[in-house]
Amino acid sequence: MMPFTPPSRLKIPCLLALLITTFIELLTGPAAHASTSAEADAIFNAYNKAFYFTNDAGGFYRAKTDGGKTFFWDRAEQLEMILDVYERSTNPACLTLFSNVFKGFVADHGTNWSHNEFNDDIMWMVIACSRAYGYTGNPVFRDIAKDNFDRCYARAWSTNLGGGLWWKTNNQSKHSCVNGPAAIAAFLLYRIYDDTNYLAKSESIYQWERSVLFDSTTGQIYDNIRLSGQLQKIAFTYNEGTFIGAANFLGHTNDARLAADYVKNVLCHDGLLPQYNPSGDTSGFNGICVRWLARFMNDRGLQSSYAAWLQTNADAAWQIRRPSDDLSWPRWQEPTPPGVLDAWGCSSSVVILQVAQPKTLFQPPLMPL
Ligand code: 7K2
């Protein structure tokens, strides 16, 4: 792949920042380490070196350091990770990489994703493509996002349990992991098409999730509700994150604050995000969480509440990387062990290093949010 080098115009501000930091440290003594753009580039380079490969069909990520290939939703989230790097760096190589991985995705899964029974999987990919459209203007990303959102919404929304989207096509339960992403996806389509029908969908999905799966006294998001009405109350960081993302877009800032505070004050230990398993679905949850939490912080000027804490997590993710290949697993309280590592599991560290930095590109030029 194209070597990933930061754009040269960033070098002068970086140098200036370094001089200022050094000067401040001379006066005040060494500050706690604060992760830098150089580290954010380095961890992404290490990730691509370990996991990225190409073949005639396009670009792909290995599932593990020793081979395989990520499948559907984890690959959609790797596409989002690439866009997180782009938003921080504005390095055009990221958009090329996105196109290559998108091409590989379509080679494996086609352009109509209805064969996938998981509605959440489709919504994650709709978000990735909608975001990419905002930066590239490529109508292929816009059209595939709209078509797949529309088909998925048509099969997933129902009035059972008061509204909301089913998680799977067997229509047995309604989960935060589809409703949060779908509220975000609908909002992005509203911005792309300037079509208020999507805004209405975003709001009604959000309001359903808020009324059924949100504890408005604590900020906790419940995982799901079964058709029987039984609630599964476990709180996962990714569900908090997508709820925050949707609430922020829709202007429900009190809800977003409550959920963000719940992550920071209840789900964290010693300020660090939960230690999820190094592989499997949960391994990338913290990356999703901080993507939307950081966006909320930046959009609403809430740095004084969350920036230092996000930075602490970014520093931890960087410090626990393993020296042999700079990969960092998702358990930031422990050093990354030797041996085989999971790509989805290593993505949370890449994302936190990007989003804890001030953003270079705040708004997608084609669809200001
Ligand atoms: O039960 C759901 C979800 O509500 C919960 O938060 C997570 C916890 O587990 C499942 S999501 C599991 C994924 C399995 N592989 C395919 C994916 O599309 C699917 O959503 O881990």
Short mmCIF file of N, CA and C in Angstrom, two decimals, residues 33-168:
data_model
loop_
_atom_site.label_atom_id
_atom_site.label_comp_id
_atom_site.label_asym_id
_atom_site.label_seq_id
_atom_site.Cartn_x
_atom_site.Cartn_y
_atom_site.Cartn_z
N HIS A 33 2.77 12.44 30.14
CA HIS A 33 2.92 12.27 28.71
C HIS A 33 1.60 12.56 28.01
N ALA A 34 1.64 13.32 26.93
CA ALA A 34 0.43 13.55 26.14
C ALA A 34 0.67 13.02 24.75
N SER A 35 -0.20 12.14 24.28
CA SER A 35 0.05 11.50 22.99
C SER A 35 0.03 12.55 21.89
N THR A 36 0.78 12.26 20.83
CA THR A 36 1.00 13.24 19.77
C THR A 36 0.52 12.70 18.43
N SER A 37 0.51 13.59 17.44
CA SER A 37 0.16 13.15 16.08
C SER A 37 1.15 12.11 15.58
N ALA A 38 2.41 12.26 15.96
CA ALA A 38 3.41 11.29 15.51
C ALA A 38 3.05 9.90 16.02
N GLU A 39 2.60 9.83 17.25
CA GLU A 39 2.20 8.53 17.81
C GLU A 39 0.93 8.02 17.14
N ALA A 40 0.01 8.94 16.87
CA ALA A 40 -1.24 8.54 16.20
C ALA A 40 -0.94 7.98 14.80
N ASP A 41 0.02 8.59 14.11
CA ASP A 41 0.45 8.04 12.81
C ASP A 41 1.14 6.69 13.00
N ALA A 42 1.99 6.63 14.01
CA ALA A 42 2.81 5.42 14.21
C ALA A 42 1.93 4.20 14.50
N ILE A 43 0.90 4.40 15.32
CA ILE A 43 0.08 3.23 15.68
C ILE A 43 -0.75 2.77 14.48
N PHE A 44 -1.16 3.73 13.65
CA PHE A 44 -1.91 3.36 12.44
C PHE A 44 -0.99 2.65 11.43
N ASN A 45 0.23 3.15 11.30
CA ASN A 45 1.20 2.47 10.42
C ASN A 45 1.47 1.05 10.89
N ALA A 46 1.62 0.91 12.21
CA ALA A 46 1.90 -0.42 12.77
C ALA A 46 0.72 -1.36 12.49
N TYR A 47 -0.48 -0.83 12.65
CA TYR A 47 -1.70 -1.62 12.42
C TYR A 47 -1.75 -2.09 10.97
N ASN A 48 -1.52 -1.16 10.06
CA ASN A 48 -1.57 -1.53 8.64
C ASN A 48 -0.47 -2.52 8.28
N LYS A 49 0.69 -2.32 8.88
CA LYS A 49 1.80 -3.23 8.59
C LYS A 49 1.45 -4.66 9.03
N ALA A 50 0.80 -4.75 10.16
CA ALA A 50 0.47 -6.08 10.70
C ALA A 50 -0.72 -6.72 9.98
N PHE A 51 -1.71 -5.91 9.59
CA PHE A 51 -2.98 -6.52 9.17
C PHE A 51 -3.40 -6.26 7.73
N TYR A 52 -2.91 -5.20 7.11
CA TYR A 52 -3.43 -4.85 5.78
C TYR A 52 -2.78 -5.69 4.69
N PHE A 53 -3.59 -6.13 3.74
CA PHE A 53 -3.02 -6.79 2.56
C PHE A 53 -3.92 -6.51 1.36
N THR A 54 -3.37 -6.70 0.18
CA THR A 54 -4.16 -6.51 -1.03
C THR A 54 -4.09 -7.76 -1.89
N ASN A 55 -5.10 -7.92 -2.71
CA ASN A 55 -5.03 -8.90 -3.79
C ASN A 55 -5.78 -8.31 -4.99
N ASP A 56 -6.03 -9.09 -5.99
CA ASP A 56 -6.65 -8.53 -7.20
C ASP A 56 -8.02 -7.92 -6.93
N ALA A 57 -8.68 -8.39 -5.88
CA ALA A 57 -10.05 -7.92 -5.60
C ALA A 57 -10.08 -6.60 -4.83
N GLY A 58 -8.99 -6.22 -4.17
CA GLY A 58 -8.99 -4.97 -3.40
C GLY A 58 -8.12 -5.06 -2.17
N GLY A 59 -8.42 -4.19 -1.20
CA GLY A 59 -7.67 -4.17 0.06
C GLY A 59 -8.47 -4.85 1.16
N PHE A 60 -7.76 -5.45 2.10
CA PHE A 60 -8.39 -6.23 3.17
C PHE A 60 -7.59 -6.11 4.45
N TYR A 61 -8.22 -6.48 5.55
CA TYR A 61 -7.49 -6.62 6.80
C TYR A 61 -7.51 -8.09 7.24
N ARG A 62 -6.35 -8.59 7.61
CA ARG A 62 -6.29 -9.91 8.24
C ARG A 62 -7.09 -9.88 9.54
N ALA A 63 -7.69 -11.01 9.90
CA ALA A 63 -8.42 -11.07 11.17
C ALA A 63 -7.45 -11.10 12.35
N LYS A 64 -6.31 -11.73 12.13
CA LYS A 64 -5.31 -11.87 13.19
C LYS A 64 -3.93 -11.67 12.59
N THR A 65 -2.95 -11.51 13.46
CA THR A 65 -1.59 -11.30 12.93
C THR A 65 -1.13 -12.51 12.10
N ASP A 66 -1.71 -13.68 12.36
CA ASP A 66 -1.25 -14.84 11.58
C ASP A 66 -2.19 -15.20 10.43
N GLY A 67 -3.10 -14.32 10.08
CA GLY A 67 -3.86 -14.56 8.85
C GLY A 67 -5.36 -14.39 9.00
N GLY A 68 -6.09 -14.89 8.00
CA GLY A 68 -7.54 -14.74 7.96
C GLY A 68 -7.92 -13.38 7.40
N LYS A 69 -9.18 -13.03 7.58
CA LYS A 69 -9.71 -11.79 7.01
C LYS A 69 -10.86 -11.34 7.88
N THR A 70 -10.92 -10.05 8.23
CA THR A 70 -12.09 -9.59 8.99
C THR A 70 -13.32 -9.74 8.10
N PHE A 71 -14.49 -9.82 8.76
CA PHE A 71 -15.66 -10.22 7.99
C PHE A 71 -16.54 -9.02 7.64
N PHE A 72 -17.57 -8.76 8.36
CA PHE A 72 -18.53 -7.73 7.94
C PHE A 72 -18.50 -6.51 8.85
N TRP A 73 -18.99 -6.67 10.08
CA TRP A 73 -19.12 -5.44 10.88
C TRP A 73 -17.76 -4.98 11.39
N ASP A 74 -16.85 -5.94 11.65
CA ASP A 74 -15.53 -5.52 12.08
C ASP A 74 -14.81 -4.79 10.94
N ARG A 75 -15.08 -5.22 9.71
CA ARG A 75 -14.45 -4.54 8.57
C ARG A 75 -15.07 -3.15 8.35
N ALA A 76 -16.39 -3.07 8.55
CA ALA A 76 -17.04 -1.75 8.47
C ALA A 76 -16.40 -0.79 9.48
N GLU A 77 -16.12 -1.31 10.66
CA GLU A 77 -15.53 -0.45 11.70
C GLU A 77 -14.07 -0.15 11.43
N GLN A 78 -13.39 -1.02 10.72
CA GLN A 78 -12.02 -0.67 10.29
C GLN A 78 -12.08 0.46 9.26
N LEU A 79 -13.11 0.45 8.43
CA LEU A 79 -13.29 1.57 7.49
C LEU A 79 -13.52 2.87 8.25
N GLU A 80 -14.31 2.79 9.32
CA GLU A 80 -14.50 3.99 10.15
C GLU A 80 -13.19 4.43 10.81
N MET A 81 -12.41 3.47 11.25
CA MET A 81 -11.10 3.78 11.85
C MET A 81 -10.24 4.57 10.86
N ILE A 82 -10.24 4.15 9.60
CA ILE A 82 -9.45 4.85 8.57
C ILE A 82 -9.93 6.31 8.47
N LEU A 83 -11.24 6.52 8.56
CA LEU A 83 -11.76 7.89 8.49
C LEU A 83 -11.41 8.70 9.73
N ASP A 84 -11.30 8.04 10.87
CA ASP A 84 -10.84 8.74 12.08
C ASP A 84 -9.42 9.25 11.87
N VAL A 85 -8.60 8.44 11.22
CA VAL A 85 -7.22 8.88 10.95
C VAL A 85 -7.25 10.06 9.99
N TYR A 86 -8.13 9.98 9.01
CA TYR A 86 -8.24 11.08 8.04
C TYR A 86 -8.69 12.37 8.73
N GLU A 87 -9.66 12.27 9.61
CA GLU A 87 -10.16 13.48 10.28
C GLU A 87 -9.09 14.16 11.12
N ARG A 88 -8.20 13.38 11.67
CA ARG A 88 -7.10 13.98 12.44
C ARG A 88 -6.01 14.52 11.53
N SER A 89 -5.67 13.74 10.49
CA SER A 89 -4.44 14.05 9.73
C SER A 89 -4.70 14.77 8.41
N THR A 90 -5.88 14.64 7.87
CA THR A 90 -6.23 15.05 6.49
C THR A 90 -5.26 14.47 5.46
N ASN A 91 -4.68 13.35 5.77
CA ASN A 91 -3.76 12.72 4.82
C ASN A 91 -4.57 12.01 3.72
N PRO A 92 -4.43 12.46 2.47
CA PRO A 92 -5.25 11.87 1.40
C PRO A 92 -5.00 10.37 1.20
N ALA A 93 -3.86 9.87 1.68
CA ALA A 93 -3.61 8.42 1.57
C ALA A 93 -4.69 7.62 2.30
N CYS A 94 -5.31 8.23 3.31
CA CYS A 94 -6.38 7.54 4.04
C CYS A 94 -7.58 7.28 3.12
N LEU A 95 -7.87 8.24 2.27
CA LEU A 95 -9.05 8.09 1.39
C LEU A 95 -8.79 7.03 0.32
N THR A 96 -7.54 6.93 -0.11
CA THR A 96 -7.17 5.86 -1.05
C THR A 96 -7.31 4.51 -0.37
N LEU A 97 -6.81 4.45 0.85
CA LEU A 97 -6.92 3.21 1.60
C LEU A 97 -8.39 2.83 1.81
N PHE A 98 -9.21 3.83 2.16
CA PHE A 98 -10.65 3.57 2.34
C PHE A 98 -11.23 2.95 1.06
N SER A 99 -10.91 3.56 -0.08
CA SER A 99 -11.46 3.05 -1.36
C SER A 99 -11.04 1.62 -1.61
N ASN A 100 -9.78 1.31 -1.29
CA ASN A 100 -9.30 -0.06 -1.52
C ASN A 100 -10.02 -1.06 -0.62
N VAL A 101 -10.19 -0.70 0.65
CA VAL A 101 -10.86 -1.64 1.58
C VAL A 101 -12.34 -1.74 1.23
N PHE A 102 -12.92 -0.63 0.79
CA PHE A 102 -14.32 -0.66 0.33
C PHE A 102 -14.46 -1.61 -0.87
N LYS A 103 -13.51 -1.51 -1.78
CA LYS A 103 -13.54 -2.39 -2.97
C LYS A 103 -13.48 -3.87 -2.55
N GLY A 104 -12.59 -4.15 -1.61
CA GLY A 104 -12.49 -5.52 -1.10
C GLY A 104 -13.79 -5.95 -0.43
N PHE A 105 -14.41 -5.02 0.29
CA PHE A 105 -15.68 -5.31 0.99
C PHE A 105 -16.76 -5.69 -0.03
N VAL A 106 -16.86 -4.89 -1.08
CA VAL A 106 -17.88 -5.16 -2.10
C VAL A 106 -17.57 -6.47 -2.83
N ALA A 107 -16.30 -6.75 -3.02
CA ALA A 107 -15.95 -8.03 -3.66
C ALA A 107 -16.44 -9.21 -2.81
N ASP A 108 -16.39 -9.07 -1.51
CA ASP A 108 -16.82 -10.17 -0.62
C ASP A 108 -18.32 -10.17 -0.34
N HIS A 109 -18.91 -8.98 -0.21
CA HIS A 109 -20.30 -8.91 0.29
C HIS A 109 -21.29 -8.31 -0.70
N GLY A 110 -20.80 -7.85 -1.85
CA GLY A 110 -21.70 -7.27 -2.85
C GLY A 110 -22.15 -5.87 -2.47
N THR A 111 -23.09 -5.34 -3.27
CA THR A 111 -23.58 -3.98 -3.02
C THR A 111 -24.94 -3.99 -2.32
N ASN A 112 -25.61 -5.14 -2.31
CA ASN A 112 -26.88 -5.27 -1.58
C ASN A 112 -26.62 -6.20 -0.39
N TRP A 113 -26.69 -5.63 0.80
CA TRP A 113 -26.26 -6.37 1.99
C TRP A 113 -27.40 -7.10 2.69
N SER A 114 -28.54 -7.21 2.01
CA SER A 114 -29.70 -7.85 2.65
C SER A 114 -29.48 -9.32 2.97
N HIS A 115 -28.49 -9.93 2.36
CA HIS A 115 -28.20 -11.34 2.69
C HIS A 115 -27.70 -11.47 4.12
N ASN A 116 -27.30 -10.36 4.74
CA ASN A 116 -26.83 -10.39 6.12
C ASN A 116 -28.03 -10.24 7.05
N GLU A 117 -28.23 -11.23 7.92
CA GLU A 117 -29.42 -11.20 8.79
C GLU A 117 -29.30 -10.19 9.94
N PHE A 118 -28.09 -9.68 10.18
CA PHE A 118 -27.89 -8.73 11.27
C PHE A 118 -28.14 -7.30 10.77
N ASN A 119 -29.21 -6.67 11.26
CA ASN A 119 -29.47 -5.29 10.85
C ASN A 119 -28.38 -4.33 11.34
N ASP A 120 -27.78 -4.65 12.48
CA ASP A 120 -26.73 -3.76 12.98
C ASP A 120 -25.53 -3.74 12.02
N ASP A 121 -25.19 -4.89 11.49
CA ASP A 121 -24.04 -4.94 10.57
C ASP A 121 -24.23 -3.95 9.42
N ILE A 122 -25.43 -3.94 8.90
CA ILE A 122 -25.70 -3.07 7.74
C ILE A 122 -25.59 -1.61 8.14
N MET A 123 -26.12 -1.27 9.31
CA MET A 123 -26.08 0.13 9.74
C MET A 123 -24.66 0.62 9.99
N TRP A 124 -23.79 -0.25 10.51
CA TRP A 124 -22.38 0.18 10.70
C TRP A 124 -21.77 0.53 9.34
N MET A 125 -22.07 -0.28 8.35
CA MET A 125 -21.47 -0.04 7.03
C MET A 125 -22.10 1.19 6.37
N VAL A 126 -23.37 1.45 6.64
CA VAL A 126 -24.01 2.67 6.12
C VAL A 126 -23.31 3.90 6.71
N ILE A 127 -22.98 3.84 7.99
CA ILE A 127 -22.28 4.98 8.61
C ILE A 127 -20.92 5.18 7.94
N ALA A 128 -20.17 4.09 7.77
CA ALA A 128 -18.83 4.22 7.17
C ALA A 128 -18.92 4.86 5.79
N CYS A 129 -19.87 4.40 4.98
CA CYS A 129 -19.98 4.91 3.60
C CYS A 129 -20.49 6.36 3.59
N SER A 130 -21.42 6.69 4.48
CA SER A 130 -21.93 8.06 4.54
C SER A 130 -20.82 9.02 4.94
N ARG A 131 -20.03 8.64 5.93
CA ARG A 131 -18.91 9.50 6.33
C ARG A 131 -17.95 9.67 5.17
N ALA A 132 -17.66 8.58 4.47
CA ALA A 132 -16.70 8.66 3.35
C ALA A 132 -17.22 9.58 2.25
N TYR A 133 -18.52 9.54 2.03
CA TYR A 133 -19.08 10.45 1.02
C TYR A 133 -18.81 11.90 1.39
N GLY A 134 -18.92 12.21 2.67
CA GLY A 134 -18.70 13.59 3.12
C GLY A 134 -17.31 14.10 2.81
N TYR A 135 -16.35 13.21 2.72
CA TYR A 135 -14.98 13.63 2.45
C TYR A 135 -14.58 13.50 0.99
N THR A 136 -15.24 12.60 0.27
CA THR A 136 -14.79 12.31 -1.10
C THR A 136 -15.75 12.83 -2.16
N GLY A 137 -17.02 12.94 -1.81
CA GLY A 137 -18.03 13.28 -2.81
C GLY A 137 -18.26 12.15 -3.80
N ASN A 138 -17.73 10.98 -3.51
CA ASN A 138 -17.90 9.85 -4.43
C ASN A 138 -19.33 9.32 -4.32
N PRO A 139 -20.14 9.46 -5.39
CA PRO A 139 -21.55 9.06 -5.30
C PRO A 139 -21.74 7.56 -5.05
N VAL A 140 -20.72 6.76 -5.33
CA VAL A 140 -20.84 5.32 -5.05
C VAL A 140 -21.06 5.09 -3.56
N PHE A 141 -20.33 5.84 -2.73
CA PHE A 141 -20.47 5.68 -1.27
C PHE A 141 -21.86 6.18 -0.83
N ARG A 142 -22.29 7.29 -1.39
CA ARG A 142 -23.60 7.87 -1.03
C ARG A 142 -24.74 6.91 -1.40
N ASP A 143 -24.69 6.40 -2.63
CA ASP A 143 -25.81 5.58 -3.12
C ASP A 143 -25.91 4.25 -2.39
N ILE A 144 -24.75 3.66 -2.13
CA ILE A 144 -24.78 2.34 -1.46
C ILE A 144 -25.27 2.51 -0.02
N ALA A 145 -24.94 3.65 0.58
CA ALA A 145 -25.41 3.92 1.95
C ALA A 145 -26.94 4.07 1.95
N LYS A 146 -27.44 4.86 1.05
CA LYS A 146 -28.89 5.10 1.01
C LYS A 146 -29.67 3.81 0.71
N ASP A 147 -29.25 3.10 -0.34
CA ASP A 147 -29.98 1.88 -0.74
C ASP A 147 -30.04 0.89 0.42
N ASN A 148 -28.90 0.69 1.07
CA ASN A 148 -28.87 -0.32 2.12
C ASN A 148 -29.58 0.15 3.38
N PHE A 149 -29.50 1.45 3.67
CA PHE A 149 -30.29 1.96 4.82
C PHE A 149 -31.76 1.72 4.56
N ASP A 150 -32.22 2.11 3.37
CA ASP A 150 -33.65 2.02 3.07
C ASP A 150 -34.16 0.58 3.18
N ARG A 151 -33.41 -0.34 2.60
CA ARG A 151 -33.84 -1.75 2.66
C ARG A 151 -33.84 -2.27 4.10
N CYS A 152 -32.81 -1.90 4.82
CA CYS A 152 -32.68 -2.40 6.19
C CYS A 152 -33.78 -1.81 7.07
N TYR A 153 -34.00 -0.50 6.94
CA TYR A 153 -35.04 0.15 7.74
C TYR A 153 -36.41 -0.50 7.46
N ALA A 154 -36.67 -0.75 6.17
CA ALA A 154 -37.96 -1.32 5.79
C ALA A 154 -38.20 -2.68 6.45
N ARG A 155 -37.16 -3.45 6.60
CA ARG A 155 -37.35 -4.78 7.18
C ARG A 155 -37.23 -4.76 8.71
N ALA A 156 -36.59 -3.74 9.27
CA ALA A 156 -36.25 -3.79 10.70
C ALA A 156 -37.17 -2.97 11.60
N TRP A 157 -37.76 -1.89 11.09
CA TRP A 157 -38.62 -1.08 11.97
C TRP A 157 -39.95 -1.80 12.18
N SER A 158 -40.42 -1.82 13.40
CA SER A 158 -41.77 -2.33 13.64
C SER A 158 -42.35 -1.64 14.87
N THR A 159 -43.67 -1.76 15.01
CA THR A 159 -44.33 -1.11 16.15
C THR A 159 -44.26 -1.97 17.41
N ASN A 160 -43.79 -3.22 17.29
CA ASN A 160 -43.67 -4.05 18.50
C ASN A 160 -42.79 -3.32 19.52
N LEU A 161 -43.14 -3.43 20.78
CA LEU A 161 -42.37 -2.80 21.86
C LEU A 161 -42.33 -1.28 21.72
N GLY A 162 -43.28 -0.74 20.99
CA GLY A 162 -43.39 0.71 20.87
C GLY A 162 -42.59 1.33 19.75
N GLY A 163 -41.91 0.53 18.96
CA GLY A 163 -41.12 1.07 17.84
C GLY A 163 -39.73 0.47 17.82
N GLY A 164 -38.80 1.17 17.16
CA GLY A 164 -37.41 0.71 17.15
C GLY A 164 -37.16 -0.39 16.13
N LEU A 165 -35.90 -0.69 15.95
CA LEU A 165 -35.49 -1.67 14.93
C LEU A 165 -35.14 -3.00 15.57
N TRP A 166 -35.55 -4.06 14.89
CA TRP A 166 -35.12 -5.39 15.30
C TRP A 166 -33.62 -5.51 15.09
N TRP A 167 -33.01 -6.34 15.93
CA TRP A 167 -31.57 -6.61 15.78
C TRP A 167 -31.29 -7.50 14.56
N LYS A 168 -32.08 -8.58 14.46
CA LYS A 168 -31.87 -9.55 13.37
C LYS A 168 -33.18 -9.77 12.63
#
